[in-house]
Structures are given as structure tokens and as C-alpha cells.
PDB file of C-alpha atoms in Angstrom:
ATOM      1  CA  UNK A   1      22.995 -12.551  -1.169  1.00  0.00           C
ATOM      2  CA  UNK A   2      20.399 -14.611  -3.396  1.00  0.00           C
ATOM      3  CA  UNK A   3      17.523 -12.860  -5.510  1.00  0.00           C
ATOM      4  CA  UNK A   4      14.425 -10.755  -4.990  1.00  0.00           C
ATOM      5  CA  UNK A   5      10.995 -11.599  -5.456  1.00  0.00           C
ATOM      6  CA  UNK A   6       8.363  -9.519  -5.383  1.00  0.00           C
ATOM      7  CA  UNK A   7       4.986 -10.894  -5.403  1.00  0.00           C
ATOM      8  CA  UNK A   8       2.726  -9.906  -6.621  1.00  0.00           C
ATOM      9  CA  UNK A   9       4.120  -7.862  -9.566  1.00  0.00           C
ATOM     10  CA  UNK A  10       1.531  -6.047 -10.188  1.00  0.00           C
ATOM     11  CA  UNK A  11      -0.970  -3.259  -9.156  1.00  0.00           C
ATOM     12  CA  UNK A  12      -0.103   0.588  -9.268  1.00  0.00           C
ATOM     13  CA  UNK A  13       2.182  -0.092  -5.742  1.00  0.00           C
ATOM     14  CA  UNK A  14       3.812  -3.757  -6.996  1.00  0.00           C
ATOM     15  CA  UNK A  15       4.071  -2.225 -10.441  1.00  0.00           C
ATOM     16  CA  UNK A  16       5.981   1.571  -9.046  1.00  0.00           C
ATOM     17  CA  UNK A  17       8.466  -0.768  -6.480  1.00  0.00           C
ATOM     18  CA  UNK A  18      10.240  -2.708  -9.016  1.00  0.00           C
ATOM     19  CA  UNK A  19      10.495   0.045 -12.384  1.00  0.00           C
ATOM     20  CA  UNK A  20      12.191   1.627  -9.548  1.00  0.00           C
ATOM     21  CA  UNK A  21      14.206  -1.763  -8.131  1.00  0.00           C
ATOM     22  CA  UNK A  22      15.442  -2.540 -11.821  1.00  0.00           C
ATOM     23  CA  UNK A  23      17.042   0.685 -11.712  1.00  0.00           C
ATOM     24  CA  UNK A  24      19.091   0.175  -8.619  1.00  0.00           C
ATOM     25  CA  UNK A  25      19.472  -2.357  -8.960  1.00  0.00           C
ATOM     26  CA  UNK A  26      20.533  -6.065 -11.266  1.00  0.00           C
ATOM     27  CA  UNK A  27      17.645  -6.967 -13.291  1.00  0.00           C
ATOM     28  CA  UNK A  28      19.398 -10.632 -13.024  1.00  0.00           C
ATOM     29  CA  UNK A  29      18.804 -10.631  -9.038  1.00  0.00           C
ATOM     30  CA  UNK A  30      14.808  -9.537  -9.568  1.00  0.00           C
ATOM     31  CA  UNK A  31      12.448 -12.180  -9.936  1.00  0.00           C
ATOM     32  CA  UNK A  32       8.748 -10.725 -10.631  1.00  0.00           C
ATOM     33  CA  UNK A  33       5.705 -12.807 -10.009  1.00  0.00           C
ATOM     34  CA  UNK A  34       1.883 -11.937 -10.888  1.00  0.00           C
ATOM     35  CA  UNK A  35      -1.155 -13.325 -11.988  1.00  0.00           C
ATOM     36  CA  UNK A  36      -0.419 -12.870 -15.264  1.00  0.00           C
ATOM     37  CA  UNK A  37       3.397 -12.099 -16.462  1.00  0.00           C
ATOM     38  CA  UNK A  38       2.739 -11.281 -19.803  1.00  0.00           C
ATOM     39  CA  UNK A  39       1.650  -7.380 -18.271  1.00  0.00           C
ATOM     40  CA  UNK A  40       5.147  -7.175 -17.150  1.00  0.00           C
ATOM     41  CA  UNK A  41       6.282  -4.507 -19.752  1.00  0.00           C
ATOM     42  CA  UNK A  42       8.879  -6.958 -21.856  1.00  0.00           C
ATOM     43  CA  UNK A  43      11.473  -4.010 -21.743  1.00  0.00           C
ATOM     44  CA  UNK A  44      12.400  -5.385 -18.325  1.00  0.00           C
ATOM     45  CA  UNK A  45      12.903  -9.021 -19.358  1.00  0.00           C
ATOM     46  CA  UNK A  46      15.135  -7.867 -21.774  1.00  0.00           C
ATOM     47  CA  UNK A  47      17.249  -6.523 -19.063  1.00  0.00           C
ATOM     48  CA  UNK A  48      17.270  -9.819 -17.797  1.00  0.00           C
ATOM     49  CA  UNK A  49      14.856  -9.521 -14.820  1.00  0.00           C
ATOM     50  CA  UNK A  50      12.634 -12.960 -14.675  1.00  0.00           C
ATOM     51  CA  UNK A  51       9.052 -13.379 -14.681  1.00  0.00           C
ATOM     52  CA  UNK A  52       7.236 -16.373 -12.755  1.00  0.00           C
ATOM     53  CA  UNK A  53       3.137 -16.712 -12.561  1.00  0.00           C
ATOM     54  CA  UNK A  54       1.514 -17.583  -9.232  1.00  0.00           C
ATOM     55  CA  UNK A  55      -1.830 -16.001  -7.419  1.00  0.00           C
ATOM     56  CA  UNK A  56      -2.260 -15.417  -4.118  1.00  0.00           C
ATOM     57  CA  UNK A  57      -5.798 -17.176  -4.286  1.00  0.00           C
ATOM     58  CA  UNK A  58      -4.188 -20.168  -6.095  1.00  0.00           C
ATOM     59  CA  UNK A  59      -2.517 -21.460  -3.036  1.00  0.00           C
ATOM     60  CA  UNK A  60      -0.918 -24.076  -5.513  1.00  0.00           C
ATOM     61  CA  UNK A  61       1.084 -22.086  -7.287  1.00  0.00           C
ATOM     62  CA  UNK A  62       2.996 -20.259  -4.637  1.00  0.00           C
ATOM     63  CA  UNK A  63       5.354 -23.824  -3.979  1.00  0.00           C
ATOM     64  CA  UNK A  64       7.472 -22.715  -6.394  1.00  0.00           C
ATOM     65  CA  UNK A  65       7.164 -19.010  -7.143  1.00  0.00           C
ATOM     66  CA  UNK A  66      10.036 -18.241  -4.747  1.00  0.00           C
ATOM     67  CA  UNK A  67      12.845 -20.340  -5.477  1.00  0.00           C
ATOM     68  CA  UNK A  68      16.584 -19.236  -5.364  1.00  0.00           C
ATOM     69  CA  UNK A  69      15.341 -15.941  -3.371  1.00  0.00           C
ATOM     70  CA  UNK A  70      16.699 -14.806   0.052  1.00  0.00           C
ATOM     71  CA  UNK A  71      14.998 -11.916  -0.054  1.00  0.00           C
ATOM     72  CA  UNK A  72      10.314 -11.374  -1.128  1.00  0.00           C
ATOM     73  CA  UNK A  73       8.540  -7.751  -0.786  1.00  0.00           C
ATOM     74  CA  UNK A  74       5.524  -8.733  -0.440  1.00  0.00           C
ATOM     75  CA  UNK A  75       2.373  -6.411  -1.266  1.00  0.00           C
ATOM     76  CA  UNK A  76      -0.485  -6.557   0.597  1.00  0.00           C
ATOM     77  CA  UNK A  77      -3.168  -8.830  -0.651  1.00  0.00           C
ATOM     78  CA  UNK A  78      -6.565  -6.043  -0.981  1.00  0.00           C
ATOM     79  CA  UNK A  79      -9.674  -6.262   0.023  1.00  0.00           C
ATOM     80  CA  UNK A  80     -11.291  -5.602   2.608  1.00  0.00           C
ATOM     81  CA  UNK A  81     -12.182  -9.228   4.856  1.00  0.00           C
ATOM     82  CA  UNK A  82      -9.675  -8.757   7.014  1.00  0.00           C
ATOM     83  CA  UNK A  83      -9.596 -12.994   7.747  1.00  0.00           C
ATOM     84  CA  UNK A  84      -9.197 -13.994   4.223  1.00  0.00           C
ATOM     85  CA  UNK A  85      -6.161 -11.328   3.652  1.00  0.00           C
ATOM     86  CA  UNK A  86      -4.239 -13.035   6.370  1.00  0.00           C
ATOM     87  CA  UNK A  87      -4.833 -16.660   5.202  1.00  0.00           C
ATOM     88  CA  UNK A  88      -3.893 -15.094   1.713  1.00  0.00           C
ATOM     89  CA  UNK A  89      -0.712 -13.375   3.224  1.00  0.00           C
ATOM     90  CA  UNK A  90       0.155 -16.036   5.646  1.00  0.00           C
ATOM     91  CA  UNK A  91       0.580 -18.659   2.694  1.00  0.00           C
ATOM     92  CA  UNK A  92       2.728 -16.742   0.509  1.00  0.00           C
ATOM     93  CA  UNK A  93       5.186 -16.118   3.442  1.00  0.00           C
ATOM     94  CA  UNK A  94       5.166 -19.738   5.084  1.00  0.00           C
ATOM     95  CA  UNK A  95       6.179 -20.328   0.519  1.00  0.00           C
ATOM     96  CA  UNK A  96       8.662 -18.117   0.978  1.00  0.00           C
ATOM     97  CA  UNK A  97      10.063 -19.544   3.527  1.00  0.00           C
ATOM     98  CA  UNK A  98      10.116 -23.204   3.359  1.00  0.00           C
ATOM     99  CA  UNK A  99      12.476 -22.091  -0.138  1.00  0.00           C
ATOM    100  CA  UNK A 100      14.586 -20.803   1.630  1.00  0.00           C
ATOM    101  CA  UNK A 101      13.623 -16.377   1.532  1.00  0.00           C
ATOM    102  CA  UNK A 102      14.907 -15.621   5.008  1.00  0.00           C
ATOM    103  CA  UNK A 103      14.146 -12.307   4.782  1.00  0.00           C
ATOM    104  CA  UNK A 104      10.492 -10.014   3.940  1.00  0.00           C
ATOM    105  CA  UNK A 105       9.506  -6.335   2.785  1.00  0.00           C
ATOM    106  CA  UNK A 106       6.023  -6.653   3.907  1.00  0.00           C
ATOM    107  CA  UNK A 107       3.931  -3.467   2.167  1.00  0.00           C
ATOM    108  CA  UNK A 108       1.393  -2.278   5.208  1.00  0.00           C
ATOM    109  CA  UNK A 109      -0.931   1.112   5.460  1.00  0.00           C
ATOM    110  CA  UNK A 110      -0.169   3.882   7.725  1.00  0.00           C
ATOM    111  CA  UNK A 111      -3.885   4.308   9.665  1.00  0.00           C
ATOM    112  CA  UNK A 112      -2.042   4.012  13.226  1.00  0.00           C
ATOM    113  CA  UNK A 113       1.121   5.683  12.392  1.00  0.00           C
ATOM    114  CA  UNK A 114       3.628   4.087  13.924  1.00  0.00           C
ATOM    115  CA  UNK A 115       1.430   2.744  16.801  1.00  0.00           C
ATOM    116  CA  UNK A 116       0.980  -0.755  17.103  1.00  0.00           C
ATOM    117  CA  UNK A 117      -3.180  -0.254  17.131  1.00  0.00           C
ATOM    118  CA  UNK A 118      -5.476   1.392  14.604  1.00  0.00           C
ATOM    119  CA  UNK A 119      -9.261   1.870  14.927  1.00  0.00           C
ATOM    120  CA  UNK A 120      -9.521   0.920  11.107  1.00  0.00           C
ATOM    121  CA  UNK A 121     -11.690  -1.954   9.631  1.00  0.00           C
ATOM    122  CA  UNK A 122      -9.076  -1.827   6.617  1.00  0.00           C
ATOM    123  CA  UNK A 123      -5.873  -1.488   8.803  1.00  0.00           C
ATOM    124  CA  UNK A 124      -6.420  -5.050  11.046  1.00  0.00           C
ATOM    125  CA  UNK A 125      -5.550  -7.509   8.464  1.00  0.00           C
ATOM    126  CA  UNK A 126      -2.085  -5.012   8.157  1.00  0.00           C
ATOM    127  CA  UNK A 127      -1.784  -5.783  11.754  1.00  0.00           C
ATOM    128  CA  UNK A 128      -2.105  -9.360  12.240  1.00  0.00           C
ATOM    129  CA  UNK A 129       0.308  -9.788   8.875  1.00  0.00           C
ATOM    130  CA  UNK A 130       2.912  -6.658  10.802  1.00  0.00           C
ATOM    131  CA  UNK A 131       2.391  -9.858  14.304  1.00  0.00           C
ATOM    132  CA  UNK A 132       2.897 -12.239  12.382  1.00  0.00           C
ATOM    133  CA  UNK A 133       6.159 -11.783  10.986  1.00  0.00           C
ATOM    134  CA  UNK A 134       7.344 -10.624  14.573  1.00  0.00           C
ATOM    135  CA  UNK A 135       5.753 -13.882  15.521  1.00  0.00           C
ATOM    136  CA  UNK A 136       8.235 -15.700  13.278  1.00  0.00           C
ATOM    137  CA  UNK A 137      11.295 -13.176  13.239  1.00  0.00           C
ATOM    138  CA  UNK A 138      11.949 -13.968  17.613  1.00  0.00           C
ATOM    139  CA  UNK A 139      10.970 -17.591  16.403  1.00  0.00           C
ATOM    140  CA  UNK A 140      13.745 -17.995  14.316  1.00  0.00           C
ATOM    141  CA  UNK A 141      17.289 -20.144  14.567  1.00  0.00           C
ATOM    142  CA  UNK A 142      21.101 -19.754  13.662  1.00  0.00           C
ATOM    143  CA  UNK A 143      19.863 -22.394  11.311  1.00  0.00           C
ATOM    144  CA  UNK A 144      17.037 -21.069   9.720  1.00  0.00           C
ATOM    145  CA  UNK A 145      17.111 -17.419  10.037  1.00  0.00           C
ATOM    146  CA  UNK A 146      14.645 -14.630   9.314  1.00  0.00           C
ATOM    147  CA  UNK A 147      13.664 -11.413   9.982  1.00  0.00           C
ATOM    148  CA  UNK A 148      10.974  -9.395   8.598  1.00  0.00           C
ATOM    149  CA  UNK A 149      10.723  -4.743   7.403  1.00  0.00           C
ATOM    150  CA  UNK A 150       6.837  -4.387   7.659  1.00  0.00           C
ATOM    151  CA  UNK A 151       6.672  -0.989   5.568  1.00  0.00           C
ATOM    152  CA  UNK A 152       3.741   0.992   6.153  1.00  0.00           C
ATOM    153  CA  UNK A 153       3.035   3.076   3.160  1.00  0.00           C
ATOM    154  CA  UNK A 154       1.131   6.090   3.397  1.00  0.00           C
ATOM    155  CA  UNK A 155      -2.329   6.854   2.004  1.00  0.00           C
ATOM    156  CA  UNK A 156      -2.661   7.742  -1.534  1.00  0.00           C
ATOM    157  CA  UNK A 157      -2.104  10.942  -3.063  1.00  0.00           C
ATOM    158  CA  UNK A 158      -4.284   9.116  -5.915  1.00  0.00           C
ATOM    159  CA  UNK A 159      -6.798   7.389  -3.351  1.00  0.00           C
ATOM    160  CA  UNK A 160      -8.209  10.793  -1.219  1.00  0.00           C
ATOM    161  CA  UNK A 161     -11.651  10.061  -3.742  1.00  0.00           C
ATOM    162  CA  UNK A 162     -12.356   6.991  -1.143  1.00  0.00           C
ATOM    163  CA  UNK A 163     -11.849   9.368   1.825  1.00  0.00           C
ATOM    164  CA  UNK A 164     -14.192  12.353   0.372  1.00  0.00           C
ATOM    165  CA  UNK A 165     -16.895  10.758  -0.681  1.00  0.00           C
ATOM    166  CA  UNK A 166     -15.999   9.328  -3.965  1.00  0.00           C
ATOM    167  CA  UNK A 167     -17.356  12.914  -6.132  1.00  0.00           C
ATOM    168  CA  UNK A 168     -17.241  11.708  -9.719  1.00  0.00           C
ATOM    169  CA  UNK A 169     -14.273  13.667 -11.291  1.00  0.00           C
ATOM    170  CA  UNK A 170     -15.809  14.156 -14.471  1.00  0.00           C
ATOM    171  CA  UNK A 171     -18.783  15.742 -13.656  1.00  0.00           C
ATOM    172  CA  UNK A 172     -18.424  16.722  -9.968  1.00  0.00           C
ATOM    173  CA  UNK A 173     -21.869  17.806  -7.677  1.00  0.00           C
ATOM    174  CA  UNK A 174     -21.339  20.178  -5.099  1.00  0.00           C
ATOM    175  CA  UNK A 175     -21.535  18.590  -2.065  1.00  0.00           C
ATOM    176  CA  UNK A 176     -20.049  14.772  -0.602  1.00  0.00           C
ATOM    177  CA  UNK A 177     -21.790  13.300   1.974  1.00  0.00           C
ATOM    178  CA  UNK A 178     -19.435  11.359   4.496  1.00  0.00           C
ATOM    179  CA  UNK A 179     -19.177  10.788   8.017  1.00  0.00           C
ATOM    180  CA  UNK A 180     -16.550  13.563   9.153  1.00  0.00           C
ATOM    181  CA  UNK A 181     -16.862  17.679   9.315  1.00  0.00           C
ATOM    182  CA  UNK A 182     -13.593  17.553   7.824  1.00  0.00           C
ATOM    183  CA  UNK A 183     -11.725  19.137  10.355  1.00  0.00           C
ATOM    184  CA  UNK A 184      -8.884  17.917  12.375  1.00  0.00           C
ATOM    185  CA  UNK A 185      -6.091  15.972  11.985  1.00  0.00           C
ATOM    186  CA  UNK A 186      -6.237  14.943   8.642  1.00  0.00           C
ATOM    187  CA  UNK A 187      -4.283  12.805   6.259  1.00  0.00           C
ATOM    188  CA  UNK A 188      -0.582  12.772   5.639  1.00  0.00           C
ATOM    189  CA  UNK A 189      -0.861  11.582   1.462  1.00  0.00           C
ATOM    190  CA  UNK A 190       1.616  10.365  -0.740  1.00  0.00           C
ATOM    191  CA  UNK A 191       2.058   9.699  -4.502  1.00  0.00           C
ATOM    192  CA  UNK A 192       2.292   5.995  -5.361  1.00  0.00           C
ATOM    193  CA  UNK A 193       5.190   6.458  -7.315  1.00  0.00           C
ATOM    194  CA  UNK A 194       7.107   8.261  -5.004  1.00  0.00           C
ATOM    195  CA  UNK A 195       6.454   5.069  -2.589  1.00  0.00           C
ATOM    196  CA  UNK A 196       7.268   2.788  -4.899  1.00  0.00           C
ATOM    197  CA  UNK A 197      10.285   4.536  -5.693  1.00  0.00           C
ATOM    198  CA  UNK A 198      11.606   4.836  -2.227  1.00  0.00           C
ATOM    199  CA  UNK A 199      10.078   1.202  -1.479  1.00  0.00           C
ATOM    200  CA  UNK A 200      12.421  -0.398  -3.889  1.00  0.00           C
ATOM    201  CA  UNK A 201      15.581   1.974  -2.145  1.00  0.00           C
ATOM    202  CA  UNK A 202      14.633   0.818   0.829  1.00  0.00           C
ATOM    203  CA  UNK A 203      14.813  -2.722  -0.354  1.00  0.00           C
ATOM    204  CA  UNK A 204      18.285  -1.843  -2.194  1.00  0.00           C
ATOM    205  CA  UNK A 205      19.924  -0.404   1.386  1.00  0.00           C
ATOM    206  CA  UNK A 206      18.581  -3.922   2.823  1.00  0.00           C
ATOM    207  CA  UNK A 207      19.841  -5.983   0.695  1.00  0.00           C
ATOM    208  CA  UNK A 208      23.293  -4.093   0.264  1.00  0.00           C
ATOM    209  CA  UNK A 209      24.292  -4.284   4.036  1.00  0.00           C
ATOM    210  CA  UNK A 210      26.671  -6.069   5.369  1.00  0.00           C
ATOM    211  CA  UNK A 211      25.251  -9.773   6.564  1.00  0.00           C
ATOM    212  CA  UNK A 212      23.584  -9.284   9.613  1.00  0.00           C
ATOM    213  CA  UNK A 213      21.420  -6.860   7.897  1.00  0.00           C
ATOM    214  CA  UNK A 214      20.476  -3.670   7.125  1.00  0.00           C
ATOM    215  CA  UNK A 215      20.006  -2.543  12.078  1.00  0.00           C
ATOM    216  CA  UNK A 216      17.846   0.089  11.092  1.00  0.00           C
ATOM    217  CA  UNK A 217      14.989  -1.817   9.211  1.00  0.00           C
ATOM    218  CA  UNK A 218      15.788  -5.492  10.542  1.00  0.00           C
ATOM    219  CA  UNK A 219      11.851  -6.505  12.189  1.00  0.00           C
ATOM    220  CA  UNK A 220      11.445  -2.938  12.181  1.00  0.00           C
ATOM    221  CA  UNK A 221       7.568  -1.514  11.029  1.00  0.00           C
ATOM    222  CA  UNK A 222       8.623   2.070   8.930  1.00  0.00           C
ATOM    223  CA  UNK A 223       6.736   4.391   8.880  1.00  0.00           C
ATOM    224  CA  UNK A 224       6.657   6.262   4.718  1.00  0.00           C
ATOM    225  CA  UNK A 225       4.013   8.774   5.355  1.00  0.00           C
ATOM    226  CA  UNK A 226       3.971  12.278   3.532  1.00  0.00           C
ATOM    227  CA  UNK A 227       5.530  15.504   5.270  1.00  0.00           C
ATOM    228  CA  UNK A 228       2.398  17.828   5.801  1.00  0.00           C
ATOM    229  CA  UNK A 229      -0.812  16.485   6.668  1.00  0.00           C
ATOM    230  CA  UNK A 230      -3.819  18.209   5.514  1.00  0.00           C
ATOM    231  CA  UNK A 231      -7.855  17.860   6.780  1.00  0.00           C
ATOM    232  CA  UNK A 232     -10.106  16.100   4.868  1.00  0.00           C
ATOM    233  CA  UNK A 233     -11.949  19.495   3.997  1.00  0.00           C
ATOM    234  CA  UNK A 234      -8.340  21.012   2.591  1.00  0.00           C
ATOM    235  CA  UNK A 235      -8.569  17.666   0.771  1.00  0.00           C
ATOM    236  CA  UNK A 236     -11.789  18.535  -1.186  1.00  0.00           C
ATOM    237  CA  UNK A 237     -10.762  22.273  -2.034  1.00  0.00           C
ATOM    238  CA  UNK A 238      -7.876  21.359  -3.323  1.00  0.00           C
ATOM    239  CA  UNK A 239      -9.871  18.735  -5.062  1.00  0.00           C
ATOM    240  CA  UNK A 240     -12.165  20.888  -5.831  1.00  0.00           C
ATOM    241  CA  UNK A 241     -10.216  24.105  -6.811  1.00  0.00           C
ATOM    242  CA  UNK A 242      -7.979  21.536  -9.350  1.00  0.00           C
ATOM    243  CA  UNK A 243     -12.225  20.876 -10.977  1.00  0.00           C
ATOM    244  CA  UNK A 244     -13.059  24.144 -10.885  1.00  0.00           C
ATOM    245  CA  UNK A 245     -15.590  24.215  -9.043  1.00  0.00           C
ATOM    246  CA  UNK A 246     -16.487  24.969  -5.261  1.00  0.00           C
ATOM    247  CA  UNK A 247     -17.687  21.335  -3.434  1.00  0.00           C
ATOM    248  CA  UNK A 248     -18.170  21.302   0.152  1.00  0.00           C
ATOM    249  CA  UNK A 249     -18.660  18.251   3.054  1.00  0.00           C
ATOM    250  CA  UNK A 250     -22.497  17.714   4.640  1.00  0.00           C
ATOM    251  CA  UNK A 251     -21.351  15.638   7.983  1.00  0.00           C
ATOM    252  CA  UNK A 252     -22.948  13.044   7.805  1.00  0.00           C
ATOM    253  CA  UNK A 253     -24.021   9.117  10.028  1.00  0.00           C
ATOM    254  CA  UNK A 254     -22.785   5.647   9.138  1.00  0.00           C
ATOM    255  CA  UNK A 255     -25.176   4.503   7.856  1.00  0.00           C
ATOM    256  CA  UNK A 256     -26.783   7.847   5.579  1.00  0.00           C
ATOM    257  CA  UNK A 257     -23.168   7.531   4.605  1.00  0.00           C
ATOM    258  CA  UNK A 258     -22.702   3.338   3.704  1.00  0.00           C
ATOM    259  CA  UNK A 259     -26.030   3.924   1.328  1.00  0.00           C
ATOM    260  CA  UNK A 260     -24.693   6.594  -0.561  1.00  0.00           C
ATOM    261  CA  UNK A 261     -24.896   5.060  -3.981  1.00  0.00           C
ATOM    262  CA  UNK A 262     -21.180   6.277  -5.195  1.00  0.00           C
ATOM    263  CA  UNK A 263     -19.471   4.912  -2.285  1.00  0.00           C
ATOM    264  CA  UNK A 264     -21.927   1.988  -2.749  1.00  0.00           C
ATOM    265  CA  UNK A 265     -20.583   1.662  -6.243  1.00  0.00           C
ATOM    266  CA  UNK A 266     -17.228   1.752  -5.353  1.00  0.00           C
ATOM    267  CA  UNK A 267     -16.509  -0.420  -2.700  1.00  0.00           C
ATOM    268  CA  UNK A 268     -18.090  -3.130  -3.070  1.00  0.00           C
ATOM    269  CA  UNK A 269     -16.118  -5.128  -5.269  1.00  0.00           C
ATOM    270  CA  UNK A 270     -13.863  -4.588  -1.384  1.00  0.00           C
ATOM    271  CA  UNK A 271     -15.361  -7.163   0.348  1.00  0.00           C
ATOM    272  CA  UNK A 272     -18.396  -9.956   0.854  1.00  0.00           C
ATOM    273  CA  UNK A 273     -20.163  -8.021   3.653  1.00  0.00           C
ATOM    274  CA  UNK A 274     -21.406  -4.593   4.470  1.00  0.00           C
ATOM    275  CA  UNK A 275     -18.750  -2.996   2.768  1.00  0.00           C
ATOM    276  CA  UNK A 276     -19.511   0.320   3.159  1.00  0.00           C
ATOM    277  CA  UNK A 277     -19.903   0.488   7.320  1.00  0.00           C
ATOM    278  CA  UNK A 278     -16.843  -1.630   7.878  1.00  0.00           C
ATOM    279  CA  UNK A 279     -15.084   1.294   5.225  1.00  0.00           C
ATOM    280  CA  UNK A 280     -16.802   4.295   7.373  1.00  0.00           C
ATOM    281  CA  UNK A 281     -14.325   3.719  10.216  1.00  0.00           C
ATOM    282  CA  UNK A 282     -11.608   4.783   7.749  1.00  0.00           C
ATOM    283  CA  UNK A 283     -13.093   7.826   8.990  1.00  0.00           C
ATOM    284  CA  UNK A 284     -13.032   7.808  12.989  1.00  0.00           C
ATOM    285  CA  UNK A 285      -9.506   6.236  12.391  1.00  0.00           C
ATOM    286  CA  UNK A 286      -8.736   9.925  10.185  1.00  0.00           C
ATOM    287  CA  UNK A 287     -10.090  11.753  13.344  1.00  0.00           C
ATOM    288  CA  UNK A 288      -8.203  10.240  15.715  1.00  0.00           C
ATOM    289  CA  UNK A 289      -5.156  11.550  13.774  1.00  0.00           C
ATOM    290  CA  UNK A 290      -4.153   7.791  12.597  1.00  0.00           C
ATOM    291  CA  UNK A 291      -3.192   8.938   9.421  1.00  0.00           C
ATOM    292  CA  UNK A 292      -1.877  12.794  10.289  1.00  0.00           C
ATOM    293  CA  UNK A 293       1.487  10.756  11.308  1.00  0.00           C
ATOM    294  CA  UNK A 294       4.383  12.767   9.337  1.00  0.00           C
ATOM    295  CA  UNK A 295       7.722  11.008   8.362  1.00  0.00           C
ATOM    296  CA  UNK A 296      11.236  12.311   7.112  1.00  0.00           C
ATOM    297  CA  UNK A 297      11.694   9.059   6.187  1.00  0.00           C
ATOM    298  CA  UNK A 298      10.049   9.382   2.333  1.00  0.00           C
ATOM    299  CA  UNK A 299      12.739  12.669   1.633  1.00  0.00           C
ATOM    300  CA  UNK A 300      15.745  10.234   2.525  1.00  0.00           C
ATOM    301  CA  UNK A 301      14.680   7.381   0.823  1.00  0.00           C
ATOM    302  CA  UNK A 302      14.158   9.530  -2.171  1.00  0.00           C
ATOM    303  CA  UNK A 303      17.036  11.977  -1.893  1.00  0.00           C
ATOM    304  CA  UNK A 304      14.605  14.938  -2.630  1.00  0.00           C
ATOM    305  CA  UNK A 305      11.433  16.292  -2.334  1.00  0.00           C
ATOM    306  CA  UNK A 306       8.053  14.336  -2.486  1.00  0.00           C
ATOM    307  CA  UNK A 307       5.295  15.654  -5.284  1.00  0.00           C
ATOM    308  CA  UNK A 308       3.025  17.723  -3.058  1.00  0.00           C
ATOM    309  CA  UNK A 309      -0.056  16.926  -3.081  1.00  0.00           C
ATOM    310  CA  UNK A 310      -1.583  19.626  -4.883  1.00  0.00           C
ATOM    311  CA  UNK A 311       0.332  18.684  -7.620  1.00  0.00           C
ATOM    312  CA  UNK A 312      -0.538  15.157  -7.712  1.00  0.00           C
ATOM    313  CA  UNK A 313      -4.730  16.419  -7.696  1.00  0.00           C
ATOM    314  CA  UNK A 314      -4.180  18.187 -10.520  1.00  0.00           C
ATOM    315  CA  UNK A 315      -2.563  15.726 -12.755  1.00  0.00           C
ATOM    316  CA  UNK A 316      -4.873  12.741 -11.837  1.00  0.00           C
ATOM    317  CA  UNK A 317      -7.961  15.379 -12.405  1.00  0.00           C
ATOM    318  CA  UNK A 318      -6.029  16.400 -16.005  1.00  0.00           C
ATOM    319  CA  UNK A 319      -5.180  12.371 -16.580  1.00  0.00           C
ATOM    320  CA  UNK A 320      -9.710  11.653 -15.570  1.00  0.00           C
ATOM    321  CA  UNK A 321     -10.273  14.701 -17.890  1.00  0.00           C
ATOM    322  CA  UNK A 322      -8.495  13.363 -21.048  1.00  0.00           C
ATOM    323  CA  UNK A 323     -10.077   9.722 -20.550  1.00  0.00           C
TER     324      UNK A 323
END
């Protein structure tokens, strides 16, 4: 087996993955690739991890980034612009294959549960990337083998404010405005670091299986969601309890939601055009039950129960008050 590359080795999920990966594999087998390798903690480099510089938005930097790797953990590009996001993924995938990578672990998203469609705008680039990986795997040959694992990472517990109107954690109001009444299926939240640990352990399992690849993960879409779904109303109740304040949901139209100052402030950096309206499709997906599909696989990979949503929210609120 060649080396395991991680790109980008940055951000909340990417950083968590390599932290846990270096606990379960030899550091000399790991290549950490990011736009700023200097931000990778020196202790991992001292353990033997290799660092390289590359950037989704600078395609020429990808040409030699994956040399020597047989497996790549590809963390998705952060954007709501579907075409731009898919192109960025494809460039990285194609560069990796040219460099000899034969298996890609792609960090997808848990909208749609374990199905093949979604009403959420944010999920469309993931579905297209998954479809491209499936096409490449189906087209591979014995001389040029290729396989993949698409890991649908559960919706982050720490991202819950995005789904309940972006309440100010330091100075919350008494109500939030969203295009949803708060009832219904909800979300099977997962702490980011639990996802990072489970993803790292899945990668280790695959890479240490037989030469033919782990049959449970090879060319499969794997869901890593939490063990329990929380309605958006319950989500807000838990956040309000942590904040010590009662907050209620006001169900508004998509246009009113899109015009809310907090929504525009937090979402405008995620794309180029009409981002709040695009993001509002996530509420339709939640209403349809797409984010409420639970999974036992996360706990199986962790070897323990994942951290509860209530605990993660309490810690998040405590940290926001210290900042």
C-alpha cells in the first residue's frame, strides 16, 4: 500500500480527520496537503507526516500534490456554487488519478440520508461528485484500477445555528425567523470531531483490509449520522436552555427569511448569487426527512457512543461566551 493523502488538511473536519488518522496509522504513511502547510501543528511533522502545498483554487498546484499516494481522503470544497464546486472536485480527482491514486474517500454530506436524490441545493454538488466517482469506478480496468468510498458526513452539531435562523450566541433575541415551523423529522446531528474520528477509523479499516479492498466500503456510499433526530424546535429549545433564554420560531416565507440581516451576513460569503434563497432549500429537505436518517455505523466505528447533541451545544455556548 502506498501513502494516504488528505486534501485539504485544514478546516474543522479536515483537521479532525488527520488528528485521529495519525493516532491509528504510521505518520510516515500520511501526506497532509493544504494551502498553508505552516498551520499544521509541528508535532505531526515531527512524528513523520509529510506536508505539501496545494489549493483547490490554484489547479496547477494539484499536479504533484498526490505523488506517492495510493489513497486520498478528499474533503469537499466549501461553496454553495454547484458548478464551481464540482469542477474543483473533478480537478482534484483527476490529478490524484494521474498521480497513481487508486482509491478516494470523499467527504460528502448527509442530506438525502442514504438515498440518491435531495431537495437541498447544498447537496447537489455532492451528488454530482458521487456520480462522477461511480462513473470512474465503473470505467476502471485491471490495469488502471479505481474505487471510491463516499462518506456522507452527518450535519454538524456545531452548525445548528445555520438551521435555526443564526441566533446570536452572545446576545440572543427572543425569536428566530425561518421558513419552517420547527416540527417534523428534524436532524440527526453529529459532533465534528466524532465525524473526524470515525472517518479516520473507516480509512484505516479500508487501507488495512485485503488488496481487493474492504467489501463493505468499496464503491459504496456510507452514511455517518447521529443516533437520534431532533426537530428544529427541539434543537432551538436545547440551544435556548444552554443560553438560559427562551427562544421561539417564527415561521416566515422564504423571501422574508432571505432578507433577514443575520442570514445575509452569515451566508453571503458562501456563494456569488442569491445565497440565502439557495440555502432555504435546506429547510425543505429537513421537512422531507432527508436529514433525519439515523445510523449505527458512527457508533460502531467509534467503539463508543457519540457525544450527545446537548453536550456539544453546551460546550459550544460556553466557548462563545469566553471569546
